[in-house]
CSV table of C-alpha atoms and ligand atoms in Angstrom, one decimal:
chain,number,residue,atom,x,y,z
I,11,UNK,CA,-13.9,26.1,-17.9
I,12,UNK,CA,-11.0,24.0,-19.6
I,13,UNK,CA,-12.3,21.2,-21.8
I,14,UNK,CA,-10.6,18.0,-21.0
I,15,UNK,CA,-8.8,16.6,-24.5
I,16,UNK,CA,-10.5,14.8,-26.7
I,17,UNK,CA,-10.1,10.9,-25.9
I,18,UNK,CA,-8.3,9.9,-28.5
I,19,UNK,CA,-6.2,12.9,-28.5
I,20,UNK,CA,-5.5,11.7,-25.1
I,21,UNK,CA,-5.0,8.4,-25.6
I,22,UNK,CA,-2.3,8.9,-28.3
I,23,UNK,CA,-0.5,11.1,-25.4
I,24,UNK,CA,-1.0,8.8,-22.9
I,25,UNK,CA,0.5,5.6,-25.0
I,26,UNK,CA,3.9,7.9,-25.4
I,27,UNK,CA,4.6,7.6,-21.8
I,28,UNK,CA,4.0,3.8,-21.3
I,29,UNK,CA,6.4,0.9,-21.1
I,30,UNK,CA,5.5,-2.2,-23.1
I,31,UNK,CA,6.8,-6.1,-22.8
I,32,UNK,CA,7.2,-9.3,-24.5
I,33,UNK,CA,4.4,-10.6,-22.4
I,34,UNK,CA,1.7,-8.1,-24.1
I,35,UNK,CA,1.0,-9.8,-27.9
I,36,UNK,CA,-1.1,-6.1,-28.7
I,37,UNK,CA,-1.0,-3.6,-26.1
I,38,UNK,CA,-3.1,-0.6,-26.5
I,39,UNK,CA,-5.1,0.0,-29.7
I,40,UNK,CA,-7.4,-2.6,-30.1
I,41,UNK,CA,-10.7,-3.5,-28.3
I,42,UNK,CA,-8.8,-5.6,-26.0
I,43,UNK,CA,-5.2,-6.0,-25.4
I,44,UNK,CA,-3.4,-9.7,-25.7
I,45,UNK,CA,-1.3,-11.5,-23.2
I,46,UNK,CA,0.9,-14.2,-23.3
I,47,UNK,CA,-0.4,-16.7,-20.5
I,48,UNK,CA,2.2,-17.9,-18.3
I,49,UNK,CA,2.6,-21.2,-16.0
I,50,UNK,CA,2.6,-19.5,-13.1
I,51,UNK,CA,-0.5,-19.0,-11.2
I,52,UNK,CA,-1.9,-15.1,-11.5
I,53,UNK,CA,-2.4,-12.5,-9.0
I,54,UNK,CA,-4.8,-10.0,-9.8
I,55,UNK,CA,-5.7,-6.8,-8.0
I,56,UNK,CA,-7.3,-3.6,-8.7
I,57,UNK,CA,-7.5,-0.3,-6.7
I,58,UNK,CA,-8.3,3.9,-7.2
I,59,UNK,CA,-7.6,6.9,-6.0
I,60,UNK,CA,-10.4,9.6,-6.2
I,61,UNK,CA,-10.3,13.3,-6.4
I,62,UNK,CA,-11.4,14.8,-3.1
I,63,UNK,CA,-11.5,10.7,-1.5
I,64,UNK,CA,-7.6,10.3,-1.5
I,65,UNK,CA,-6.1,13.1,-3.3
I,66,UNK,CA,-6.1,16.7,-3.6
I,67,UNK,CA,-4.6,18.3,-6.4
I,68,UNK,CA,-3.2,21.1,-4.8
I,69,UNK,CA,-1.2,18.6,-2.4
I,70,UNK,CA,1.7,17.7,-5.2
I,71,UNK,CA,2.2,17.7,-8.6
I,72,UNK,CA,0.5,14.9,-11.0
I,73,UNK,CA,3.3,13.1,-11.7
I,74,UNK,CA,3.8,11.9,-7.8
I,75,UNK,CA,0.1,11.4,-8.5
I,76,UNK,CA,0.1,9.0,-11.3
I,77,UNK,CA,3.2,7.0,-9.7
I,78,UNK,CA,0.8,6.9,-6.7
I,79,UNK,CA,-1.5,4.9,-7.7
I,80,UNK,CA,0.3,2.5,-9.6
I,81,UNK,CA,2.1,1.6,-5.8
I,82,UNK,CA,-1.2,1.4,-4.5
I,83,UNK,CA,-1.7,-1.5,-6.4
I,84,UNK,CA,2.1,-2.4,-6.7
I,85,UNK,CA,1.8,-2.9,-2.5
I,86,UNK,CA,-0.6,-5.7,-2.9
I,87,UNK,CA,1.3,-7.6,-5.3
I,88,UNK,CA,4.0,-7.1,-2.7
I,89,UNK,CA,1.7,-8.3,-0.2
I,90,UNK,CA,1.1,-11.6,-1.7
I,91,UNK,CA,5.2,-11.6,-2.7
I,92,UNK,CA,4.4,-11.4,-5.5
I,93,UNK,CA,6.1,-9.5,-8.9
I,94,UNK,CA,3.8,-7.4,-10.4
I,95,UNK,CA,3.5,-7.6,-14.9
I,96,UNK,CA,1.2,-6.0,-16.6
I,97,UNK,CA,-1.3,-3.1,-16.0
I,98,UNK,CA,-4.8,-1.8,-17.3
I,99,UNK,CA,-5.8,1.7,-16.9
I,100,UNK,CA,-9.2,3.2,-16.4
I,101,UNK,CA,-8.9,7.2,-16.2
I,102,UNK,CA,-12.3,9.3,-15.4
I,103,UNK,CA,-11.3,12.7,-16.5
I,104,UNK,CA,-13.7,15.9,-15.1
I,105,UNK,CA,-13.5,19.2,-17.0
I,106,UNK,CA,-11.0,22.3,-15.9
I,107,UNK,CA,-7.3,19.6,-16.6
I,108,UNK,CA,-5.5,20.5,-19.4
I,109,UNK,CA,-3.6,18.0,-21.9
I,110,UNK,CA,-0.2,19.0,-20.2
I,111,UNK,CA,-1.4,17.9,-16.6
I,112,UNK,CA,-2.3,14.2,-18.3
I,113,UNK,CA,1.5,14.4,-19.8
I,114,UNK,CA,2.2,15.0,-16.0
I,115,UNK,CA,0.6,12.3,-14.3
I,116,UNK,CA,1.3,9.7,-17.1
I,117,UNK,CA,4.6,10.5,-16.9
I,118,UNK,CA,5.1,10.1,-13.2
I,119,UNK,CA,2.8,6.5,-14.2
I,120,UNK,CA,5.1,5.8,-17.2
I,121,UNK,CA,8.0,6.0,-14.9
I,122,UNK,CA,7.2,4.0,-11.7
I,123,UNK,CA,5.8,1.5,-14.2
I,124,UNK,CA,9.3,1.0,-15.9
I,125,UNK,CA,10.6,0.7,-12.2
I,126,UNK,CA,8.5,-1.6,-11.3
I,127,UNK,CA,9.0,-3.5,-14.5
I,128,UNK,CA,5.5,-3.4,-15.0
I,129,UNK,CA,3.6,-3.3,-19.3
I,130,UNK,CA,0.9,-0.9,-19.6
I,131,UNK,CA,-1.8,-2.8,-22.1
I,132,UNK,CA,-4.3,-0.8,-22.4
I,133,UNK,CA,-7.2,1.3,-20.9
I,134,UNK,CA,-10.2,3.1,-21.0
I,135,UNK,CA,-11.5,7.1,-20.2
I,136,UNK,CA,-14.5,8.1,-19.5
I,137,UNK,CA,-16.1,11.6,-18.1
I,138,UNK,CA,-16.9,12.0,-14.7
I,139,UNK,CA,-17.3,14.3,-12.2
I,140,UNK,CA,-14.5,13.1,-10.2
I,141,UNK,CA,-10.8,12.6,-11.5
I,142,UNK,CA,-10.4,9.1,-10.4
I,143,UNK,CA,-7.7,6.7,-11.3
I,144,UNK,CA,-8.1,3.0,-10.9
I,145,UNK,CA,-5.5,0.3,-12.2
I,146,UNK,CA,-6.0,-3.4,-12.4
I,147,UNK,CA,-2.4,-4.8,-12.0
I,148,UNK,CA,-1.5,-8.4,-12.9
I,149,UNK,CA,1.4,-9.9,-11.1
I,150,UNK,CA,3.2,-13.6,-11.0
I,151,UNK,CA,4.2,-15.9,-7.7
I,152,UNK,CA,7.7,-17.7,-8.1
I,153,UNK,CA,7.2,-20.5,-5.3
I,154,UNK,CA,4.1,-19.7,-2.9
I,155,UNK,CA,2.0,-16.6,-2.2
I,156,UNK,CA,1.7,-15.0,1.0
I,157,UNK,CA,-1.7,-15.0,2.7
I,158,UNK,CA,-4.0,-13.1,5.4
I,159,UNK,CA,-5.6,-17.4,6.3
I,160,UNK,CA,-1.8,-18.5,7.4
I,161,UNK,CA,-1.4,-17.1,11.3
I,162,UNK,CA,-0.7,-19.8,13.9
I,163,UNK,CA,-0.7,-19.5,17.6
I,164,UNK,CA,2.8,-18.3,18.8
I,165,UNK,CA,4.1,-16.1,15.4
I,166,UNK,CA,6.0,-13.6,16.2
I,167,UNK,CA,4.2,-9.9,14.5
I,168,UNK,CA,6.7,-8.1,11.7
I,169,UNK,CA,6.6,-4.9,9.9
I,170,UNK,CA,9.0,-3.9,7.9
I,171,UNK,CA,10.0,0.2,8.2
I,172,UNK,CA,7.9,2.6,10.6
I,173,UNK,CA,4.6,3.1,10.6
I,174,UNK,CA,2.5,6.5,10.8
I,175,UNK,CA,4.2,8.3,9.3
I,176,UNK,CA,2.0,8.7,6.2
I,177,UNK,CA,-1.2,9.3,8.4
I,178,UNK,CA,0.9,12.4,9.8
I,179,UNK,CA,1.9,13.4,6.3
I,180,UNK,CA,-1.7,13.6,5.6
I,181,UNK,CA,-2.8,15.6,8.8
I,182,UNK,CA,0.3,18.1,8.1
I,183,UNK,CA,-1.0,18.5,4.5
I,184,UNK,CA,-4.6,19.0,5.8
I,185,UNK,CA,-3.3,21.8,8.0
I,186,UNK,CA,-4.2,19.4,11.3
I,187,UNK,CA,-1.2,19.2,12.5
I,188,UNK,CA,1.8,21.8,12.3
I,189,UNK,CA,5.3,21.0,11.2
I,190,UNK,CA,8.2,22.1,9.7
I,191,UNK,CA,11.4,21.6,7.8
I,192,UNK,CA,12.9,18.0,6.8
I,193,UNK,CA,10.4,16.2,9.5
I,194,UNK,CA,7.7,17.9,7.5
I,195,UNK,CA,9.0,17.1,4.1
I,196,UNK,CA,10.0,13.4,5.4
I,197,UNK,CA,6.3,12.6,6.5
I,198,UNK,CA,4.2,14.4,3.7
I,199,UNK,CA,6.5,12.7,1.1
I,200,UNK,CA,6.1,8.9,2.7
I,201,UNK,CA,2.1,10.2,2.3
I,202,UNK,CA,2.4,11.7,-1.6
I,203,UNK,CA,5.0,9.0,-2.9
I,204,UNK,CA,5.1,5.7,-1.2
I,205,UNK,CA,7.1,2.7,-1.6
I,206,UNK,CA,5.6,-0.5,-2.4
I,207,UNK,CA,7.9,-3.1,-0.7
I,208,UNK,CA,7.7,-6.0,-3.8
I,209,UNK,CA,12.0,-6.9,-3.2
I,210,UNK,CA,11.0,-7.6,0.7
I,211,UNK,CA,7.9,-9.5,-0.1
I,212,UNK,CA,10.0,-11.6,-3.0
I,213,UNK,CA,12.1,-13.0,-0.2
I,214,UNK,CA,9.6,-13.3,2.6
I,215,UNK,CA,7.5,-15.2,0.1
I,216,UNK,CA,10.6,-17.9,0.0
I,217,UNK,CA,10.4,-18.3,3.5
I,218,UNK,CA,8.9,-22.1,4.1
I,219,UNK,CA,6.4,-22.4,5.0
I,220,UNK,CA,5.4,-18.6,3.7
I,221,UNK,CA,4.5,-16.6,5.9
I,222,UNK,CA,0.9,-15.1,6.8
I,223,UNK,CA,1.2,-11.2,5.1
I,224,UNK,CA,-0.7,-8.1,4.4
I,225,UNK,CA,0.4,-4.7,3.4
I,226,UNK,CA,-0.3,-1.7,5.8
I,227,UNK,CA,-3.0,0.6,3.8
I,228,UNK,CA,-6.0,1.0,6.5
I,229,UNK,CA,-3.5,1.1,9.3
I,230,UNK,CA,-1.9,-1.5,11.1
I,231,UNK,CA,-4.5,-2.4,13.7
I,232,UNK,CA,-7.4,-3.2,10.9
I,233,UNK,CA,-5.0,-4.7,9.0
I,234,UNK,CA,-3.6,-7.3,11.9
I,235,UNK,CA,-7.1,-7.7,12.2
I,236,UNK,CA,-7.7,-8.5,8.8
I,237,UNK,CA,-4.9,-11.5,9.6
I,238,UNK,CA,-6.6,-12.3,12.7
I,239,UNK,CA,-10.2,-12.5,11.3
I,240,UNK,CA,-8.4,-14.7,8.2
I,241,UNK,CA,-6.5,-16.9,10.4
I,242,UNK,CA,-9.0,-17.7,13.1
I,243,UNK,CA,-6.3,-16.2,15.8
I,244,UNK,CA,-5.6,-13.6,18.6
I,245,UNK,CA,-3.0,-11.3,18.8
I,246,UNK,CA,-0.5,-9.5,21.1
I,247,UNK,CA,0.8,-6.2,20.2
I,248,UNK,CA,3.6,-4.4,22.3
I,249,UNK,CA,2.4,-0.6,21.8
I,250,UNK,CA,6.2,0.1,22.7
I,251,UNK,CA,7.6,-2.0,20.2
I,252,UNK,CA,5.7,0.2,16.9
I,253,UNK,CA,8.5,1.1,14.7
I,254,UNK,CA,8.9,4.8,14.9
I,255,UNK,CA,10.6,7.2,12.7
I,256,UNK,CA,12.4,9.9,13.8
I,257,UNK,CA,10.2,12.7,12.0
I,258,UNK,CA,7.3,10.9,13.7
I,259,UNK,CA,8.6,11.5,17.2
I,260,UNK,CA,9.7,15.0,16.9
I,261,UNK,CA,6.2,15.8,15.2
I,262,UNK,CA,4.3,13.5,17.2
I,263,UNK,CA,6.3,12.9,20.8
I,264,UNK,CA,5.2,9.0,21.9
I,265,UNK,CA,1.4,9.3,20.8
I,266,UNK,CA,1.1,6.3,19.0
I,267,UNK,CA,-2.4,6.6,18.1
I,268,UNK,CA,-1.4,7.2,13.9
I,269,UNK,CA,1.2,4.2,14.2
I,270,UNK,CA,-1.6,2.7,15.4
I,271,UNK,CA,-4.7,3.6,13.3
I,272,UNK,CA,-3.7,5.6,10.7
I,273,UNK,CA,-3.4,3.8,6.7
I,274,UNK,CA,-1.1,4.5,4.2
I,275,UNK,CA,2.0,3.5,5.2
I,276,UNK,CA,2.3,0.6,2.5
I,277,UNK,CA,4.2,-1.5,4.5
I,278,UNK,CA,4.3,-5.1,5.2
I,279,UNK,CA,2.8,-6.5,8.3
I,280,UNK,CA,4.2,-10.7,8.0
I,281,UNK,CA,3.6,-13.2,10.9
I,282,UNK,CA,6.6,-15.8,11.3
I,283,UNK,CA,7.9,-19.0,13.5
I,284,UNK,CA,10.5,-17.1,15.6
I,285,UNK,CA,13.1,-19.1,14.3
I,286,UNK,CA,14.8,-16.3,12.6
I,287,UNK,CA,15.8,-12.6,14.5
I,288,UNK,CA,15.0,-9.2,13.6
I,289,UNK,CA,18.4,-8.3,12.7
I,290,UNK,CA,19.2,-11.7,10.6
I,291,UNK,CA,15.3,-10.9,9.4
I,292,UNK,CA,15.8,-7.1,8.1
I,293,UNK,CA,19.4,-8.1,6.6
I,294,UNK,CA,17.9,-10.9,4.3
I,295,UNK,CA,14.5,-8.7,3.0
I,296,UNK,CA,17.2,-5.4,2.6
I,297,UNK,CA,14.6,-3.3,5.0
I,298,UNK,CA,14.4,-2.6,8.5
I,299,UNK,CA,11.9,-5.6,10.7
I,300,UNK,CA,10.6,-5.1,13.8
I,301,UNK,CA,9.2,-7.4,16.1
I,302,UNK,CA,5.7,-5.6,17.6
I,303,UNK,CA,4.2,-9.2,19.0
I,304,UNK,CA,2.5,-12.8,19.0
I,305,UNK,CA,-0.5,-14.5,17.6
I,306,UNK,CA,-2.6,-16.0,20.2
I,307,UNK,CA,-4.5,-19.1,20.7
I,308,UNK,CA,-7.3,-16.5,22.3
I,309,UNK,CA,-9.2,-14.9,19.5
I,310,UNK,CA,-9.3,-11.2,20.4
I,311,UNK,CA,-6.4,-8.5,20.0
I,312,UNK,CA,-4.1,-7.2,23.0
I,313,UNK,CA,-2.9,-3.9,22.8
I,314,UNK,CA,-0.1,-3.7,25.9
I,315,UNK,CA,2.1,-1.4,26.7
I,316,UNK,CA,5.3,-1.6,29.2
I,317,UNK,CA,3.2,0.1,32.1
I,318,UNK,CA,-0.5,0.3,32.6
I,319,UNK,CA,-3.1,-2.1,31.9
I,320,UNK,CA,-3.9,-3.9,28.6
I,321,UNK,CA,-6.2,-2.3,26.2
I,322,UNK,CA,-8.7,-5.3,25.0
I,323,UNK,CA,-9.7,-4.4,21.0
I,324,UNK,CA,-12.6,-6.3,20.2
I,325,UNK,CA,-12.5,-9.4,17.8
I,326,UNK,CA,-15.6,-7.5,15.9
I,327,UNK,CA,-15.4,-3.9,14.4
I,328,UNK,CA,-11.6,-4.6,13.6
I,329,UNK,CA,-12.1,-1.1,12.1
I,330,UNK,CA,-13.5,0.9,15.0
I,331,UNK,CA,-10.2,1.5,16.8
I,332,UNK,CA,-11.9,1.4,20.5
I,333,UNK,CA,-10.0,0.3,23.7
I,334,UNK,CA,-12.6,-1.3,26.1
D,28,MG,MG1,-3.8,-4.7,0.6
């Protein structure tokens, strides 16, 4: 079995990949790193990814690894629209990884971190039996954040992009579901490299008042409901009206079940006054926004669809998926 390197080996490898800013006084090094403070009120988040929990290796390379999670976390800046800082680092390394697969993954970390403008001031690594990744990212509001409490009877329901598309890049890679050619390679890249959406969450964040927000990672139904439960609210959904990507369909057909359920997706679910369309809506946040409801005075979720009968989704167990 490969030893792991040593940790300060590693941390002296590590450091080589990672951006720096004004705003970290002493970045890595010390017993703690130093941060300017800032007037702006701080969001704070933190999230990992664990070997055989989210990832396996054998699904891409470490670098789309290590840019991973960082836009795990970068989404929930978004979410708030917010723009994320500075970064801490806590890698738990398990025997049978080699020094050059750490160069990998930092440098896929290294690089979404410049992208994202985002410091790395420090970390820690441990042993474990699990390769697991967790980042606590820092981030700054400009004007007001966006939150899950804000919903009011008679927003219209917004996400940006198409949804289930990563759940299916997941299935594919599992071997659940077959598919081929640029469909294939479309889907299981949205699941292996996602896109945190900070730029639209900036400007929806300017909107006045902000609007209510959360960023798709359970799946869009336990996420509305997140809003829902927050906000005190009901909500309409149009089953029809689930952005779709192309890939999707021809994997897919019209089951909307993984729009529906699946996680991953990273994109932003926003409630809004209808004062502004979809089209004047997707031109101002630079992404396309699609209408998929309403919030209701009524506090339980609607699921309808053009024909057939409503499905009813109970205002308890937002995360059991059941029609009733
Ligand atoms: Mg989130």
């Amino acid at each position: 079995v490969k030893e792991p390197p040593g940790e300060f080996e590693l941390i002296a490898r590590i450091c080589a990949h990672l951006p720096q800013s004004r705003r970290v006084v002493l970045g890595p090094g010390d017993d703690c790193a130093i941060v300017a403070s800032s007037p702006e009120p701080l969001l704070i988040t933190i999230d990992s990814m664990v070997e055989g929990v989210h990832f396996k290796l054998e699904w891409g390379t470490p670098a789309m690894l290590g840019a991973k999670a960082l836009a795990v976390n970068l989404s929930d800046i978004a979410a708030m629209g917010g723009i994320p800082t500075i970064c801490v680092i806590n890698l738990a390394i398990r025997p049978g990884l080699d020094p050059r697969f750490f160069d990998e993954l930092y440098r896929g970390l290294g690089k979404a971190a410049v992208a994202a403008g985002v410091a790395v001031a420090g970390g820690n690594i441990t042993r474990a039996n699990e390769l697991t990744i967790t980042i606590a990212l820092l981030g700054k509001v400009e004007t007001q954040p966006m939150r899950r409490d804000s919903a009011r009877p008679g927003d219209k329901i917004y996400v940006t992009g198409t949804v289930g598309d990563a759940a299916l890049g997941l299935r594919i890679l599992q071997n659940k579901i077959p598919a081929a050619g640029s469909a294939r390679d479309h889907l299981v890249k949205r699941f292996l490299q996602p896109t945190a959406q900070i730029a639209p969450g900036r400007k929806l964040a300017r909107i006045k008042p902000p609007p209510a927000a959360i960023d798709i990672s359970d799946g869009l139904w336990q996420d509305l409901g997140h809003v829902l439960e927050r906000s005190g609210v009901g909500a309409k959904v149009e089953s029809t009206a689930l952005p779709l990507s192309a890939a999707y369909r021809q994997v897919y057909g019209d089951n909307r079940d993984l729009a529906l359920s699946g996680g991953d997706d990273y994109e932003l679910l926003f409630c809004l006054r209808p004062r502004i369309s979809e089209a004047e809506l997707s031109r101002r946040l630079g992404v396309k926004v699609g209408c998929i409801g309403e919030i209701t005075r009524e506090k339980r979720a609607l699921l309808v669809s053009g024909t057939g009968k409503p499905a009813v989704m109970r205002n308890r167990g937002w995360d059991q998926l059941r029609a009733t």
